[in-house]
Amino acid sequence: MAQVESQPRNSHSDSESSAVQKNRKQRRRGRARPQAVMETCDVGRHSNVTPSSLPMAVKTHTWITFWFLFTAPIIFWDASYCFMRPRSMECFESLVQGGDLHWIWAPYSIYQRVDFVYGIPALERGDGFTNAQSLLNVIETLMNLAYVYTAHVADWSPAPLIGFAAITMTLSKTVLYGLQEYYCNYCSVGHNSLRDLIQFWIIPNGFWILVPTLVLIQMSKDLAADLHLAQKARVKVASGKSS
């Protein structure tokens, strides 16, 4: 009988031991899980990564992207005309050589008469402003395309800084172009009639001031909003309120 009674006791003891081990495992799991969650969620306290340093989605605007893409071939065409002078120019009696590639830039036969920066006078006196501003145009356009790629393809958070810098260059250079004419007493465009001046010089250049100004305002607002959001996140982390 003693042997018969001892068997249930051993069976009961084994079940108790299994239950204890199971409870211990559950407690260990229970302790480990909150710790893992805490290490994952409480980013600001337990790591160098803060919510403000995490990648943010790039905010884009269709009309800005369209402007950058639409103007790129125009700028490259304009710059290539300047760099290829005199071969890109329409032949005049005063133009001893060149003109063999003018068919590529045929519309410039009008503009080189309107704006002497693009015409024979600037070429004859060796004016470097024409090619200098064209080189800046190329750099700006490459930056515009870099913004489009990094914002729409790479989804790179600092992309708006590239676009902001590029559009600032475009606007400031166009304003400089107009101021240069003002301070030289309209030395390159003063020979035009008022109608030609408005149609071929004021309207085109005014368009290149208006649109970049609107782009600059929009990008400034977006950057300011991102900086404000990042500052709020830093304040929350510093005060221990971030989760």
PDB file of C-alpha atoms in Angstrom:
ATOM      1  CA  MET A   1       0.000   0.000   0.000  1.00  0.00           C
ATOM      2  CA  ALA A   2       2.841   2.288   0.794  1.00  0.00           C
ATOM      3  CA  GLN A   3       4.183   1.822  -2.670  1.00  0.00           C
ATOM      4  CA  VAL A   4       0.751   2.421  -4.206  1.00  0.00           C
ATOM      5  CA  GLU A   5       0.291   5.649  -2.224  1.00  0.00           C
ATOM      6  CA  SER A   6       3.732   6.938  -3.061  1.00  0.00           C
ATOM      7  CA  GLN A   7       3.034   6.956  -6.773  1.00  0.00           C
ATOM      8  CA  PRO A   8       0.288   9.596  -6.636  1.00  0.00           C
ATOM      9  CA  ARG A   9       2.483  11.743  -4.421  1.00  0.00           C
ATOM     10  CA  ASN A  10       5.329  11.597  -6.929  1.00  0.00           C
ATOM     11  CA  SER A  11       2.946  12.336  -9.773  1.00  0.00           C
ATOM     12  CA  HIS A  12       1.510  15.278  -7.885  1.00  0.00           C
ATOM     13  CA  SER A  13       4.996  16.529  -7.066  1.00  0.00           C
ATOM     14  CA  ASP A  14       6.042  16.324 -10.708  1.00  0.00           C
ATOM     15  CA  SER A  15       2.994  18.297 -11.821  1.00  0.00           C
ATOM     16  CA  GLU A  16       3.718  20.957  -9.207  1.00  0.00           C
ATOM     17  CA  SER A  17       7.315  21.172 -10.374  1.00  0.00           C
ATOM     18  CA  SER A  18       6.204  21.563 -13.979  1.00  0.00           C
ATOM     19  CA  ALA A  19       3.736  24.268 -13.012  1.00  0.00           C
ATOM     20  CA  VAL A  20       6.425  26.134 -11.082  1.00  0.00           C
ATOM     21  CA  GLN A  21       8.821  25.970 -14.006  1.00  0.00           C
ATOM     22  CA  LYS A  22       6.088  27.122 -16.358  1.00  0.00           C
ATOM     23  CA  ASN A  23       5.265  30.065 -14.100  1.00  0.00           C
ATOM     24  CA  ARG A  24       8.937  31.011 -13.901  1.00  0.00           C
ATOM     25  CA  LYS A  25       9.216  30.982 -17.690  1.00  0.00           C
ATOM     26  CA  GLN A  26       6.120  33.143 -18.016  1.00  0.00           C
ATOM     27  CA  ARG A  27       7.499  35.592 -15.464  1.00  0.00           C
ATOM     28  CA  ARG A  28      10.809  35.737 -17.282  1.00  0.00           C
ATOM     29  CA  ARG A  29       8.995  36.367 -20.559  1.00  0.00           C
ATOM     30  CA  GLY A  30       6.839  38.976 -18.883  1.00  0.00           C
ATOM     31  CA  ARG A  31       9.910  40.769 -17.595  1.00  0.00           C
ATOM     32  CA  ALA A  32      11.767  40.534 -20.906  1.00  0.00           C
ATOM     33  CA  ARG A  33       8.928  41.816 -23.078  1.00  0.00           C
ATOM     34  CA  PRO A  34       8.401  45.171 -21.365  1.00  0.00           C
ATOM     35  CA  GLN A  35      12.150  45.705 -21.407  1.00  0.00           C
ATOM     36  CA  ALA A  36      12.286  45.131 -25.163  1.00  0.00           C
ATOM     37  CA  VAL A  37       9.317  47.406 -25.706  1.00  0.00           C
ATOM     38  CA  MET A  38      10.880  50.032 -23.472  1.00  0.00           C
ATOM     39  CA  GLU A  39      14.168  49.914 -25.387  1.00  0.00           C
ATOM     40  CA  THR A  40      12.308  50.210 -28.681  1.00  0.00           C
ATOM     41  CA  CYS A  41       9.815  52.893 -27.755  1.00  0.00           C
ATOM     42  CA  ASP A  42      11.724  55.034 -25.294  1.00  0.00           C
ATOM     43  CA  VAL A  43      14.091  56.186 -27.993  1.00  0.00           C
ATOM     44  CA  GLY A  44      14.909  59.527 -26.509  1.00  0.00           C
ATOM     45  CA  ARG A  45      16.093  58.204 -23.124  1.00  0.00           C
ATOM     46  CA  HIS A  46      18.036  55.073 -24.009  1.00  0.00           C
ATOM     47  CA  SER A  47      19.761  55.922 -27.279  1.00  0.00           C
ATOM     48  CA  ASN A  48      21.275  58.763 -29.232  1.00  0.00           C
ATOM     49  CA  VAL A  49      18.398  58.617 -31.724  1.00  0.00           C
ATOM     50  CA  THR A  50      15.609  61.073 -30.979  1.00  0.00           C
ATOM     51  CA  PRO A  51      12.293  61.574 -32.754  1.00  0.00           C
ATOM     52  CA  SER A  52      13.647  64.785 -34.248  1.00  0.00           C
ATOM     53  CA  SER A  53      16.562  62.899 -35.811  1.00  0.00           C
ATOM     54  CA  LEU A  54      14.429  60.201 -37.415  1.00  0.00           C
ATOM     55  CA  PRO A  55      13.944  60.509 -41.223  1.00  0.00           C
ATOM     56  CA  MET A  56      10.959  62.630 -42.227  1.00  0.00           C
ATOM     57  CA  ALA A  57       8.953  62.257 -45.408  1.00  0.00           C
ATOM     58  CA  VAL A  58       9.875  64.903 -47.978  1.00  0.00           C
ATOM     59  CA  LYS A  59       7.046  67.331 -48.626  1.00  0.00           C
ATOM     60  CA  THR A  60       6.796  68.040 -52.350  1.00  0.00           C
ATOM     61  CA  HIS A  61       4.607  70.234 -54.555  1.00  0.00           C
ATOM     62  CA  THR A  62       3.659  69.240 -58.095  1.00  0.00           C
ATOM     63  CA  TRP A  63       3.875  72.770 -59.475  1.00  0.00           C
ATOM     64  CA  ILE A  64       7.393  73.251 -58.089  1.00  0.00           C
ATOM     65  CA  THR A  65       8.560  69.952 -59.547  1.00  0.00           C
ATOM     66  CA  PHE A  66       6.975  70.893 -62.874  1.00  0.00           C
ATOM     67  CA  TRP A  67       8.795  74.238 -62.876  1.00  0.00           C
ATOM     68  CA  PHE A  68      12.167  72.591 -62.241  1.00  0.00           C
ATOM     69  CA  LEU A  69      11.648  69.993 -64.977  1.00  0.00           C
ATOM     70  CA  PHE A  70      10.091  72.398 -67.493  1.00  0.00           C
ATOM     71  CA  THR A  71      12.847  75.005 -67.202  1.00  0.00           C
ATOM     72  CA  ALA A  72      15.772  72.553 -67.363  1.00  0.00           C
ATOM     73  CA  PRO A  73      15.881  72.131 -71.183  1.00  0.00           C
ATOM     74  CA  ILE A  74      15.265  75.859 -71.675  1.00  0.00           C
ATOM     75  CA  ILE A  75      18.219  76.757 -69.463  1.00  0.00           C
ATOM     76  CA  PHE A  76      20.535  74.245 -71.131  1.00  0.00           C
ATOM     77  CA  TRP A  77      19.499  75.562 -74.548  1.00  0.00           C
ATOM     78  CA  ASP A  78      20.133  79.159 -73.484  1.00  0.00           C
ATOM     79  CA  ALA A  79      23.490  78.360 -71.897  1.00  0.00           C
ATOM     80  CA  SER A  80      24.650  76.387 -74.923  1.00  0.00           C
ATOM     81  CA  TYR A  81      23.877  79.390 -77.139  1.00  0.00           C
ATOM     82  CA  CYS A  82      26.102  81.576 -74.969  1.00  0.00           C
ATOM     83  CA  PHE A  83      28.955  79.073 -74.796  1.00  0.00           C
ATOM     84  CA  MET A  84      28.844  78.368 -78.535  1.00  0.00           C
ATOM     85  CA  ARG A  85      29.109  82.005 -79.649  1.00  0.00           C
ATOM     86  CA  PRO A  86      29.889  83.113 -82.333  1.00  0.00           C
ATOM     87  CA  ARG A  87      28.911  79.855 -84.090  1.00  0.00           C
ATOM     88  CA  SER A  88      25.454  80.001 -82.499  1.00  0.00           C
ATOM     89  CA  MET A  89      24.807  83.582 -83.595  1.00  0.00           C
ATOM     90  CA  GLU A  90      23.121  84.980 -86.666  1.00  0.00           C
ATOM     91  CA  CYS A  91      25.655  86.313 -89.142  1.00  0.00           C
ATOM     92  CA  PHE A  92      26.075  90.060 -89.459  1.00  0.00           C
ATOM     93  CA  GLU A  93      28.548  92.079 -91.479  1.00  0.00           C
ATOM     94  CA  SER A  94      30.484  92.738 -88.294  1.00  0.00           C
ATOM     95  CA  LEU A  95      30.589  89.021 -87.482  1.00  0.00           C
ATOM     96  CA  VAL A  96      33.663  87.837 -89.341  1.00  0.00           C
ATOM     97  CA  GLN A  97      33.252  84.155 -88.505  1.00  0.00           C
ATOM     98  CA  GLY A  98      30.558  81.955 -87.028  1.00  0.00           C
ATOM     99  CA  GLY A  99      26.888  81.437 -87.625  1.00  0.00           C
ATOM    100  CA  ASP A 100      27.172  77.894 -89.000  1.00  0.00           C
ATOM    101  CA  LEU A 101      25.213  76.466 -86.029  1.00  0.00           C
ATOM    102  CA  HIS A 102      22.716  79.296 -85.734  1.00  0.00           C
ATOM    103  CA  TRP A 103      19.891  77.073 -87.026  1.00  0.00           C
ATOM    104  CA  ILE A 104      19.858  75.341 -83.632  1.00  0.00           C
ATOM    105  CA  TRP A 105      19.180  78.665 -81.896  1.00  0.00           C
ATOM    106  CA  ALA A 106      17.174  80.412 -84.644  1.00  0.00           C
ATOM    107  CA  PRO A 107      14.867  82.351 -82.219  1.00  0.00           C
ATOM    108  CA  TYR A 108      17.942  84.087 -80.808  1.00  0.00           C
ATOM    109  CA  SER A 109      18.187  86.118 -84.000  1.00  0.00           C
ATOM    110  CA  ILE A 110      15.596  88.366 -82.342  1.00  0.00           C
ATOM    111  CA  TYR A 111      16.976  88.305 -78.829  1.00  0.00           C
ATOM    112  CA  GLN A 112      20.548  89.076 -79.806  1.00  0.00           C
ATOM    113  CA  ARG A 113      19.232  92.333 -81.293  1.00  0.00           C
ATOM    114  CA  VAL A 114      17.125  93.124 -78.213  1.00  0.00           C
ATOM    115  CA  ASP A 115      19.710  92.337 -75.529  1.00  0.00           C
ATOM    116  CA  PHE A 116      23.311  93.116 -76.432  1.00  0.00           C
ATOM    117  CA  VAL A 117      24.489  90.804 -73.625  1.00  0.00           C
ATOM    118  CA  TYR A 118      23.515  88.070 -76.097  1.00  0.00           C
ATOM    119  CA  GLY A 119      24.514  90.069 -79.167  1.00  0.00           C
ATOM    120  CA  ILE A 120      27.546  91.181 -81.121  1.00  0.00           C
ATOM    121  CA  PRO A 121      28.602  94.105 -78.848  1.00  0.00           C
ATOM    122  CA  ALA A 122      29.209  91.877 -75.806  1.00  0.00           C
ATOM    123  CA  LEU A 123      31.137  89.412 -77.951  1.00  0.00           C
ATOM    124  CA  GLU A 124      33.319  92.103 -79.518  1.00  0.00           C
ATOM    125  CA  ARG A 125      34.261  93.727 -76.222  1.00  0.00           C
ATOM    126  CA  GLY A 126      34.930  90.375 -74.574  1.00  0.00           C
ATOM    127  CA  ASP A 127      32.253  90.807 -71.917  1.00  0.00           C
ATOM    128  CA  GLY A 128      32.506  87.846 -69.536  1.00  0.00           C
ATOM    129  CA  PHE A 129      29.134  88.401 -67.874  1.00  0.00           C
ATOM    130  CA  THR A 130      27.276  86.461 -70.577  1.00  0.00           C
ATOM    131  CA  ASN A 131      29.103  83.191 -70.031  1.00  0.00           C
ATOM    132  CA  ALA A 132      29.437  83.744 -66.281  1.00  0.00           C
ATOM    133  CA  GLN A 133      25.686  83.964 -65.763  1.00  0.00           C
ATOM    134  CA  SER A 134      25.201  81.017 -68.132  1.00  0.00           C
ATOM    135  CA  LEU A 135      27.531  78.874 -66.029  1.00  0.00           C
ATOM    136  CA  LEU A 136      25.534  79.752 -62.921  1.00  0.00           C
ATOM    137  CA  ASN A 137      22.370  78.858 -64.827  1.00  0.00           C
ATOM    138  CA  VAL A 138      23.758  75.388 -65.508  1.00  0.00           C
ATOM    139  CA  ILE A 139      24.717  74.893 -61.855  1.00  0.00           C
ATOM    140  CA  GLU A 140      21.273  76.004 -60.699  1.00  0.00           C
ATOM    141  CA  THR A 141      19.562  73.645 -63.139  1.00  0.00           C
ATOM    142  CA  LEU A 142      21.680  70.693 -62.031  1.00  0.00           C
ATOM    143  CA  MET A 143      20.704  71.502 -58.457  1.00  0.00           C
ATOM    144  CA  ASN A 144      17.042  71.670 -59.493  1.00  0.00           C
ATOM    145  CA  LEU A 145      17.275  68.214 -61.037  1.00  0.00           C
ATOM    146  CA  ALA A 146      19.135  66.937 -57.982  1.00  0.00           C
ATOM    147  CA  TYR A 147      16.254  68.174 -55.839  1.00  0.00           C
ATOM    148  CA  VAL A 148      13.693  66.391 -58.017  1.00  0.00           C
ATOM    149  CA  TYR A 149      15.636  63.131 -57.787  1.00  0.00           C
ATOM    150  CA  THR A 150      16.361  63.261 -54.059  1.00  0.00           C
ATOM    151  CA  ALA A 151      12.814  64.341 -53.210  1.00  0.00           C
ATOM    152  CA  HIS A 152      10.799  62.054 -55.480  1.00  0.00           C
ATOM    153  CA  VAL A 153      13.075  59.052 -56.056  1.00  0.00           C
ATOM    154  CA  ALA A 154      15.494  58.810 -53.130  1.00  0.00           C
ATOM    155  CA  ASP A 155      13.030  60.348 -50.626  1.00  0.00           C
ATOM    156  CA  TRP A 156      15.991  62.038 -48.914  1.00  0.00           C
ATOM    157  CA  SER A 157      14.982  64.282 -46.009  1.00  0.00           C
ATOM    158  CA  PRO A 158      17.485  67.130 -46.740  1.00  0.00           C
ATOM    159  CA  ALA A 159      16.263  67.391 -50.365  1.00  0.00           C
ATOM    160  CA  PRO A 160      14.334  70.653 -49.752  1.00  0.00           C
ATOM    161  CA  LEU A 161      17.609  72.350 -48.794  1.00  0.00           C
ATOM    162  CA  ILE A 162      18.929  71.675 -52.304  1.00  0.00           C
ATOM    163  CA  GLY A 163      15.805  73.098 -53.913  1.00  0.00           C
ATOM    164  CA  PHE A 164      15.829  76.097 -51.576  1.00  0.00           C
ATOM    165  CA  ALA A 165      19.466  76.905 -52.378  1.00  0.00           C
ATOM    166  CA  ALA A 166      18.899  76.482 -56.119  1.00  0.00           C
ATOM    167  CA  ILE A 167      15.834  78.703 -56.312  1.00  0.00           C
ATOM    168  CA  THR A 168      17.568  81.347 -54.191  1.00  0.00           C
ATOM    169  CA  MET A 169      20.408  81.402 -56.710  1.00  0.00           C
ATOM    170  CA  THR A 170      17.970  81.699 -59.615  1.00  0.00           C
ATOM    171  CA  LEU A 171      16.054  84.580 -58.082  1.00  0.00           C
ATOM    172  CA  SER A 172      19.095  86.538 -56.913  1.00  0.00           C
ATOM    173  CA  LYS A 173      20.865  86.150 -60.266  1.00  0.00           C
ATOM    174  CA  THR A 174      17.828  87.323 -62.237  1.00  0.00           C
ATOM    175  CA  VAL A 175      17.495  90.357 -59.982  1.00  0.00           C
ATOM    176  CA  LEU A 176      21.212  91.022 -60.445  1.00  0.00           C
ATOM    177  CA  TYR A 177      20.719  90.821 -64.214  1.00  0.00           C
ATOM    178  CA  GLY A 178      18.137  93.615 -64.039  1.00  0.00           C
ATOM    179  CA  LEU A 179      20.134  95.717 -61.587  1.00  0.00           C
ATOM    180  CA  GLN A 180      23.182  95.506 -63.828  1.00  0.00           C
ATOM    181  CA  GLU A 181      21.160  97.124 -66.616  1.00  0.00           C
ATOM    182  CA  TYR A 182      19.863  99.813 -64.293  1.00  0.00           C
ATOM    183  CA  TYR A 183      23.297 100.799 -63.016  1.00  0.00           C
ATOM    184  CA  CYS A 184      24.872 100.857 -66.480  1.00  0.00           C
ATOM    185  CA  ASN A 185      22.080 103.155 -67.687  1.00  0.00           C
ATOM    186  CA  TYR A 186      20.487 100.366 -69.753  1.00  0.00           C
ATOM    187  CA  CYS A 187      23.619  99.921 -71.792  1.00  0.00           C
ATOM    188  CA  SER A 188      22.460  96.630 -73.324  1.00  0.00           C
ATOM    189  CA  VAL A 189      18.719  97.154 -73.799  1.00  0.00           C
ATOM    190  CA  GLY A 190      18.263 100.936 -73.892  1.00  0.00           C
ATOM    191  CA  HIS A 191      18.239 101.031 -77.702  1.00  0.00           C
ATOM    192  CA  ASN A 192      14.878  99.187 -77.902  1.00  0.00           C
ATOM    193  CA  SER A 193      11.445 100.688 -78.365  1.00  0.00           C
ATOM    194  CA  LEU A 194       9.175 100.492 -75.328  1.00  0.00           C
ATOM    195  CA  ARG A 195       7.079  97.804 -77.006  1.00  0.00           C
ATOM    196  CA  ASP A 196      10.061  95.587 -77.810  1.00  0.00           C
ATOM    197  CA  LEU A 197      11.526  96.155 -74.358  1.00  0.00           C
ATOM    198  CA  ILE A 198       8.317  95.038 -72.647  1.00  0.00           C
ATOM    199  CA  GLN A 199       7.660  92.109 -74.983  1.00  0.00           C
ATOM    200  CA  PHE A 200      11.132  90.626 -75.253  1.00  0.00           C
ATOM    201  CA  TRP A 201      12.926  91.696 -72.071  1.00  0.00           C
ATOM    202  CA  ILE A 202      10.676  92.854 -69.207  1.00  0.00           C
ATOM    203  CA  ILE A 203       8.028  90.107 -69.467  1.00  0.00           C
ATOM    204  CA  PRO A 204      10.463  87.165 -69.828  1.00  0.00           C
ATOM    205  CA  ASN A 205      12.729  88.372 -67.032  1.00  0.00           C
ATOM    206  CA  GLY A 206       9.743  89.324 -64.885  1.00  0.00           C
ATOM    207  CA  PHE A 207       8.423  85.779 -65.265  1.00  0.00           C
ATOM    208  CA  TRP A 208      11.768  84.424 -64.045  1.00  0.00           C
ATOM    209  CA  ILE A 209      11.464  86.654 -60.994  1.00  0.00           C
ATOM    210  CA  LEU A 210       7.804  85.980 -60.181  1.00  0.00           C
ATOM    211  CA  VAL A 211       7.801  82.168 -60.275  1.00  0.00           C
ATOM    212  CA  PRO A 212      11.079  81.675 -58.364  1.00  0.00           C
ATOM    213  CA  THR A 213       9.765  84.101 -55.735  1.00  0.00           C
ATOM    214  CA  LEU A 214       6.638  81.968 -55.275  1.00  0.00           C
ATOM    215  CA  VAL A 215       8.743  78.792 -55.123  1.00  0.00           C
ATOM    216  CA  LEU A 216      11.055  80.395 -52.576  1.00  0.00           C
ATOM    217  CA  ILE A 217       8.130  81.452 -50.375  1.00  0.00           C
ATOM    218  CA  GLN A 218       6.598  77.961 -50.441  1.00  0.00           C
ATOM    219  CA  MET A 219       9.882  76.221 -49.693  1.00  0.00           C
ATOM    220  CA  SER A 220      10.607  78.684 -46.888  1.00  0.00           C
ATOM    221  CA  LYS A 221       7.267  77.830 -45.281  1.00  0.00           C
ATOM    222  CA  ASP A 222       7.927  74.092 -45.594  1.00  0.00           C
ATOM    223  CA  LEU A 223      11.415  74.354 -44.099  1.00  0.00           C
ATOM    224  CA  ALA A 224      10.168  76.558 -41.269  1.00  0.00           C
ATOM    225  CA  ALA A 225       7.408  74.042 -40.485  1.00  0.00           C
ATOM    226  CA  ASP A 226       9.907  71.155 -40.439  1.00  0.00           C
ATOM    227  CA  LEU A 227      12.264  73.057 -38.142  1.00  0.00           C
ATOM    228  CA  HIS A 228       9.390  73.954 -35.822  1.00  0.00           C
ATOM    229  CA  LEU A 229       8.281  70.318 -35.671  1.00  0.00           C
ATOM    230  CA  ALA A 230      11.822  69.161 -34.937  1.00  0.00           C
ATOM    231  CA  GLN A 231      12.161  71.753 -32.169  1.00  0.00           C
ATOM    232  CA  LYS A 232       8.921  70.587 -30.544  1.00  0.00           C
ATOM    233  CA  ALA A 233      10.175  66.992 -30.641  1.00  0.00           C
ATOM    234  CA  ARG A 234      13.443  68.005 -28.968  1.00  0.00           C
ATOM    235  CA  VAL A 235      11.564  69.823 -26.223  1.00  0.00           C
ATOM    236  CA  LYS A 236       9.407  66.757 -25.562  1.00  0.00           C
ATOM    237  CA  VAL A 237      12.452  64.508 -25.394  1.00  0.00           C
ATOM    238  CA  ALA A 238      14.242  66.899 -23.052  1.00  0.00           C
ATOM    239  CA  SER A 239      11.228  67.067 -20.741  1.00  0.00           C
ATOM    240  CA  GLY A 240      10.778  63.292 -20.780  1.00  0.00           C
ATOM    241  CA  LYS A 241       7.309  63.443 -22.304  1.00  0.00           C
ATOM    242  CA  SER A 242       8.128  61.582 -25.492  1.00  0.00           C
ATOM    243  CA  SER A 243       6.855  58.042 -25.806  1.00  0.00           C
TER     244      SER A 243
END
